[in-house]
Short mmCIF file of C-alpha atoms and ligand atoms in Angstrom, two decimals:
data_model
loop_
_atom_site.label_atom_id
_atom_site.label_comp_id
_atom_site.label_asym_id
_atom_site.label_seq_id
_atom_site.Cartn_x
_atom_site.Cartn_y
_atom_site.Cartn_z
CA MET A 1 -12.41 -3.90 7.23
CA ARG A 2 -10.63 -7.19 7.95
CA ILE A 3 -7.06 -6.81 9.09
CA PHE A 4 -4.09 -9.17 9.30
CA ASP A 5 -1.20 -7.54 11.20
CA PRO A 6 1.87 -9.34 9.81
CA HIS A 7 4.27 -8.08 12.52
CA ILE A 8 3.24 -7.39 16.11
CA HIS A 9 4.77 -8.41 19.46
CA MET A 10 1.65 -9.25 21.46
CA THR A 11 3.61 -10.79 24.35
CA SER A 12 4.30 -7.21 25.43
CA ARG A 13 0.70 -6.03 25.02
CA THR A 14 -2.39 -6.32 27.21
CA THR A 15 -5.84 -7.85 26.84
CA ASP A 16 -7.16 -4.29 26.36
CA ASP A 17 -5.12 -4.21 23.15
CA TYR A 18 -6.59 -7.52 21.98
CA GLU A 19 -10.09 -6.18 22.69
CA ARG A 20 -9.48 -2.94 20.79
CA MET A 21 -7.78 -4.76 17.91
CA ALA A 22 -10.66 -7.22 17.53
CA ALA A 23 -13.16 -4.33 17.59
CA ALA A 24 -11.11 -2.57 14.88
CA GLY A 25 -11.23 -5.60 12.58
CA VAL A 26 -7.94 -7.34 13.38
CA ARG A 27 -8.66 -11.04 12.83
CA ALA A 28 -5.17 -12.47 12.40
CA ILE A 29 -1.62 -11.61 13.42
CA VAL A 30 1.93 -12.87 13.12
CA GLU A 31 4.19 -12.42 16.13
CA PRO A 32 7.90 -12.52 15.26
CA ALA A 33 10.41 -13.58 17.89
CA PHE A 34 12.50 -10.61 19.01
CA TRP A 35 14.59 -9.40 21.93
CA LEU A 36 13.53 -8.57 25.45
CA GLY A 37 14.64 -4.94 25.74
CA GLN A 38 17.41 -6.21 28.01
CA PRO A 39 19.97 -8.95 27.36
CA ARG A 40 18.99 -12.58 27.68
CA THR A 41 21.58 -14.48 29.69
CA SER A 42 21.20 -18.02 28.34
CA PRO A 43 19.63 -20.05 25.52
CA ALA A 44 17.11 -21.45 28.03
CA SER A 45 15.51 -18.01 28.09
CA PHE A 46 14.63 -18.47 24.40
CA THR A 47 13.09 -21.88 25.01
CA ASP A 48 10.45 -20.47 27.35
CA TYR A 49 9.87 -17.49 25.05
CA PHE A 50 9.46 -19.60 21.91
CA ASP A 51 7.17 -22.00 23.78
CA SER A 52 4.95 -19.07 24.80
CA LEU A 53 4.85 -17.81 21.18
CA ILE A 54 3.39 -21.11 20.01
CA GLY A 55 1.40 -21.93 23.15
CA TRP A 56 0.08 -19.37 25.60
CA GLU A 57 -0.01 -16.37 23.22
CA PRO A 58 -2.09 -18.08 20.49
CA PHE A 59 -4.46 -19.19 23.25
CA ARG A 60 -4.70 -15.64 24.64
CA ALA A 61 -5.30 -14.21 21.14
CA GLY A 62 -7.98 -16.82 20.52
CA GLN A 63 -9.98 -15.54 23.50
CA PHE A 64 -10.58 -12.39 21.44
CA GLY A 65 -11.24 -14.09 18.12
CA VAL A 66 -7.75 -13.22 16.82
CA ARG A 67 -5.80 -15.98 15.04
CA HIS A 68 -2.14 -16.00 16.10
CA HIS A 69 0.90 -17.37 14.25
CA ALA A 70 4.59 -16.88 15.02
CA THR A 71 7.96 -16.56 13.34
CA ILE A 72 11.01 -17.96 15.15
CA ALA A 73 14.65 -16.83 15.05
CA LEU A 74 17.65 -15.47 16.87
CA ASN A 75 17.11 -11.73 16.34
CA PRO A 76 19.89 -9.52 14.92
CA LYS A 77 20.64 -7.69 18.14
CA GLU A 78 21.13 -10.85 20.17
CA ALA A 79 23.19 -12.47 17.42
CA ASN A 80 26.10 -10.43 18.82
CA ASP A 81 25.89 -12.00 22.28
CA PRO A 82 27.87 -15.24 22.71
CA ARG A 83 25.48 -16.25 25.48
CA CYS A 84 22.58 -16.28 22.99
CA ARG A 85 24.12 -17.78 19.87
CA PRO A 86 23.71 -21.45 20.92
CA VAL A 87 19.98 -20.92 20.34
CA LEU A 88 20.73 -21.40 16.63
CA ASP A 89 20.94 -25.13 17.40
CA LEU A 90 17.46 -25.09 18.98
CA LEU A 91 15.76 -23.40 16.03
CA PRO A 92 15.18 -26.45 13.79
CA ARG A 93 12.96 -28.00 16.46
CA TYR A 94 10.72 -24.90 16.48
CA LEU A 95 10.74 -24.39 12.72
CA ASP A 96 8.90 -27.70 12.39
CA LYS A 97 5.97 -26.55 14.56
CA ASP A 98 2.51 -25.96 13.07
CA GLY A 99 1.99 -22.34 14.17
CA VAL A 100 5.39 -21.20 12.86
CA VAL A 101 4.97 -19.51 9.47
CA ALA A 102 8.44 -18.04 8.81
CA VAL A 103 12.00 -17.63 10.06
CA GLY A 104 12.30 -14.18 11.65
CA GLU A 105 13.13 -11.58 12.63
CA ILE A 106 16.57 -12.03 11.12
CA GLY A 107 18.85 -9.49 9.43
CA TYR A 108 21.01 -6.65 10.68
CA ASP A 109 21.10 -4.41 13.72
CA SER A 110 24.66 -2.99 13.73
CA MET A 111 25.96 -4.98 10.73
CA THR A 112 28.68 -6.89 12.59
CA PRO A 113 30.43 -10.07 11.38
CA GLU A 114 28.44 -12.00 14.02
CA GLU A 115 25.21 -10.69 12.50
CA ASP A 116 26.42 -11.65 9.01
CA GLU A 117 26.93 -15.20 10.17
CA ALA A 118 23.62 -15.56 12.03
CA PHE A 119 21.70 -13.97 9.13
CA ALA A 120 23.16 -16.34 6.52
CA ALA A 121 22.74 -19.38 8.78
CA GLN A 122 19.07 -18.58 9.37
CA LEU A 123 18.33 -17.95 5.69
CA ALA A 124 19.76 -21.43 5.11
CA LEU A 125 17.36 -22.73 7.77
CA ALA A 126 14.45 -21.05 5.97
CA VAL A 127 15.43 -22.83 2.75
CA ALA A 128 15.90 -26.16 4.55
CA HIS A 129 12.53 -25.90 6.31
CA ASP A 130 10.76 -24.54 3.25
CA LEU A 131 9.68 -21.39 5.09
CA PRO A 132 9.51 -17.69 4.16
CA ALA A 133 11.87 -15.26 5.92
CA LEU A 134 11.11 -11.99 7.73
CA VAL A 135 14.09 -9.64 7.49
CA HIS A 136 14.37 -6.73 9.91
CA THR A 137 16.25 -3.77 8.42
CA PRO A 138 18.34 -1.62 10.76
CA HIS A 139 16.98 1.65 12.09
CA ARG A 140 20.39 3.33 11.76
CA ASP A 141 22.26 3.48 8.43
CA LYS A 142 19.14 2.04 6.80
CA ALA A 143 20.01 2.27 3.11
CA ARG A 144 23.34 0.50 3.56
CA GLY A 145 21.62 -2.09 5.77
CA VAL A 146 19.00 -2.80 3.12
CA GLU A 147 21.59 -3.08 0.34
CA ARG A 148 23.67 -5.47 2.37
CA SER A 149 20.56 -7.49 3.37
CA LEU A 150 19.56 -7.86 -0.27
CA ALA A 151 23.05 -9.12 -1.11
CA VAL A 152 22.89 -11.75 1.65
CA VAL A 153 19.40 -12.79 0.54
CA ALA A 154 20.61 -13.18 -3.07
CA GLU A 155 23.62 -15.23 -1.95
CA SER A 156 21.48 -17.56 0.15
CA GLY A 157 19.57 -18.87 -2.85
CA ILE A 158 16.17 -18.35 -1.17
CA GLU A 159 13.50 -17.34 -3.66
CA PRO A 160 13.01 -13.53 -3.37
CA GLY A 161 9.21 -13.95 -3.32
CA ARG A 162 9.60 -15.78 0.00
CA VAL A 163 11.40 -12.88 1.70
CA VAL A 164 10.01 -9.69 3.22
CA LEU A 165 12.28 -6.75 4.03
CA ASP A 166 10.60 -4.94 6.87
CA HIS A 167 10.70 -1.42 8.36
CA LEU A 168 11.19 0.19 4.94
CA ASN A 169 10.70 3.90 4.26
CA GLU A 170 10.68 6.39 1.37
CA VAL A 171 14.40 5.88 0.76
CA THR A 172 14.72 2.12 1.09
CA VAL A 173 11.49 1.25 -0.76
CA LYS A 174 13.29 2.07 -4.02
CA LEU A 175 16.06 -0.42 -3.29
CA VAL A 176 13.65 -3.33 -2.76
CA ARG A 177 10.83 -2.61 -5.23
CA ASP A 178 12.33 -4.44 -8.20
CA THR A 179 14.05 -7.32 -6.41
CA GLY A 180 10.99 -9.60 -6.21
CA CYS A 181 11.09 -9.46 -2.40
CA TRP A 182 8.07 -8.31 -0.40
CA LEU A 183 8.06 -4.83 1.15
CA GLY A 184 7.15 -4.38 4.81
CA PHE A 185 6.28 -1.05 6.43
CA SER A 186 5.93 -0.50 10.17
CA ILE A 187 3.60 2.35 11.08
CA TYR A 188 4.63 4.18 14.26
CA PRO A 189 2.78 6.78 16.39
CA ASP A 190 5.29 9.62 16.25
CA THR A 191 8.48 8.65 14.49
CA LYS A 192 9.34 7.00 11.19
CA MET A 193 6.46 5.83 8.94
CA SER A 194 2.95 7.30 9.57
CA PRO A 195 -0.42 6.46 7.92
CA PRO A 196 -0.30 9.52 5.58
CA ARG A 197 3.28 8.71 4.52
CA MET A 198 2.25 5.09 3.91
CA VAL A 199 -0.63 6.23 1.69
CA GLU A 200 1.81 8.26 -0.41
CA LEU A 201 4.02 5.19 -0.88
CA LEU A 202 1.01 3.09 -1.92
CA LYS A 203 0.07 5.79 -4.45
CA ALA A 204 3.60 5.81 -5.84
CA TYR A 205 4.36 2.09 -5.84
CA GLY A 206 0.98 0.33 -5.92
CA THR A 207 -0.37 -2.37 -3.62
CA GLU A 208 1.45 -5.43 -4.95
CA ARG A 209 3.79 -7.18 -2.45
CA MET A 210 3.17 -4.37 0.07
CA LEU A 211 2.72 -5.32 3.74
CA VAL A 212 1.65 -2.90 6.48
CA ASN A 213 2.21 -3.67 10.15
CA SER A 214 2.12 -1.93 13.53
CA ALA A 215 5.28 -3.64 14.87
CA ALA A 216 3.75 -2.84 18.27
CA ASP A 217 5.88 -3.99 21.20
CA TRP A 218 6.85 -2.75 24.68
CA GLY A 219 8.05 0.58 23.24
CA ARG A 220 5.97 3.53 22.06
CA SER A 221 3.74 1.91 19.47
CA ASP A 222 0.07 1.45 18.60
CA PRO A 223 -1.58 -1.80 17.48
CA LEU A 224 -4.42 0.15 15.80
CA LEU A 225 -2.21 1.90 13.25
CA THR A 226 -3.00 -0.81 10.69
CA ARG A 227 -6.65 0.25 10.91
CA ALA A 228 -5.66 3.94 10.76
CA THR A 229 -3.72 3.22 7.56
CA GLY A 230 -6.76 1.51 6.03
CA GLU A 231 -8.89 4.54 6.90
CA ALA A 232 -6.28 6.89 5.44
CA MET A 233 -6.23 4.82 2.23
CA LEU A 234 -10.03 5.09 1.89
CA ALA A 235 -9.92 8.85 2.55
CA ALA A 236 -7.29 9.19 -0.20
CA GLY A 237 -9.51 7.44 -2.75
CA PHE A 238 -8.30 3.84 -2.58
CA THR A 239 -11.14 1.29 -2.85
CA ALA A 240 -12.23 -1.11 -0.12
CA ASP A 241 -10.76 -3.85 -2.32
CA ASP A 242 -7.35 -2.09 -2.33
CA VAL A 243 -7.49 -1.89 1.47
CA ASP A 244 -8.44 -5.57 1.69
CA ARG A 245 -5.54 -6.48 -0.54
CA VAL A 246 -2.96 -4.59 1.54
CA LEU A 247 -4.33 -5.35 5.00
CA TRP A 248 -5.56 -8.91 4.44
CA ARG A 249 -4.83 -10.70 1.17
CA ASN A 250 -1.16 -9.69 0.92
CA PRO A 251 -0.15 -11.03 4.36
CA VAL A 252 -2.25 -14.15 3.73
CA GLU A 253 -0.41 -14.70 0.44
CA PHE A 254 3.04 -14.06 1.93
CA TYR A 255 2.74 -16.23 5.04
CA GLY A 256 0.53 -18.73 3.18
CA GLN A 257 3.74 -19.80 1.44
CA SER A 258 4.62 -21.64 4.65
CA GLY A 259 1.71 -24.02 4.02
CA ARG A 260 0.87 -23.55 7.71
CA LEU A 261 -1.39 -20.52 7.80
CA ASP A 262 -4.63 -21.69 9.37
CA LEU A 263 -7.47 -19.19 9.02
CA THR A 264 -10.34 -21.65 9.17
CA GLY A 265 -13.19 -20.30 11.25
CA VAL A 266 -11.75 -16.77 11.39
CA ALA A 267 -14.65 -14.30 11.30
CA ASP A 268 -14.94 -12.35 8.05
CA ALA A 269 -14.97 -8.58 7.67
CA ASP A 270 -18.42 -8.06 9.10
CA GLY A 271 -18.56 -11.08 11.38
CA ALA A 272 -18.32 -10.63 15.11
CA ALA A 273 -15.02 -11.78 16.51
CA GLY A 274 -15.79 -15.16 18.01
CA ALA A 275 -14.17 -15.31 21.41
CA VAL A 276 -13.49 -18.75 22.82
CA GLY A 277 -13.35 -19.72 26.47
CA GLY A 278 -11.34 -22.35 28.24
CA THR A 279 -7.87 -22.65 29.65
CA PHE A 280 -4.32 -23.20 28.47
CA GLU A 281 -2.60 -25.78 30.68
CA GLY A 282 -5.04 -24.87 33.41
CA ASN A 283 -4.67 -21.09 33.13
CA SER A 284 -7.32 -18.72 31.87
CA ILE A 285 -6.92 -15.04 31.01
CA LEU A 286 -9.59 -14.08 33.52
CA ARG A 287 -7.10 -12.88 36.03
CA GLY A 288 -3.39 -12.14 36.14
CA GLY A 289 -0.62 -14.35 37.32
CA SER A 290 -1.73 -14.61 40.94
ZN1 ZN B 301 9.60 -6.52 15.46
#
């Protein structure tokens, strides 16, 4: 089983995770820019974070044979903080970088006017930079958040096939299915979407434009839930080709629209993950930050 996790925050994970992911078949990932868990206090904090998403983290992933790409944005939560908003002016510089395959995560957290403004501005950036957009949907008041997100997407003029609405569930899937947008599902260990629930949605709605991710970060999450979903699909009678479509070909097709997805040399389903040695600006992953 070859796996492309289209949404995972590896900066907050360990090398043990990379090892287990590679052993489970994860060969490629996309890491969206998101918040820290605590407020950032200046735009400079984003500069270092974005630099690590296109520098150190792809290097670290490469040590385990995992190909790493990133999406860059001011996330919805931080769009409300006046100390963070100036980062919008820094984004164009990052959206031109090779490893950046979309604008994201953008969208709504609490659906404030500030979030409206940042969301629309960043969809315009996606259009201007010819990139897809990754839209986070709020965890509270989800249906209203999805409806409002779809309205903002429609207003922006971005082609729906270049947008994914993420963190969907049984209720919100219906709102997005016929819009032409892609549908993202985050599989969590004990709340929200689980592998069996995901299988039911795939039975009901098919595999087209469906993306499955672990959204693993510094909270309770599990980077192997993509694999668990593939196993649950097989157990439910889906074919290996169906699994490959959902867990590999769909994310490749979606992020491939950036023209920047580079999967050359990535080991195939049965190939051993090819770890690479070396250093990134003089640092290896052999020891911690001492
Ligand atoms: Zn996320």
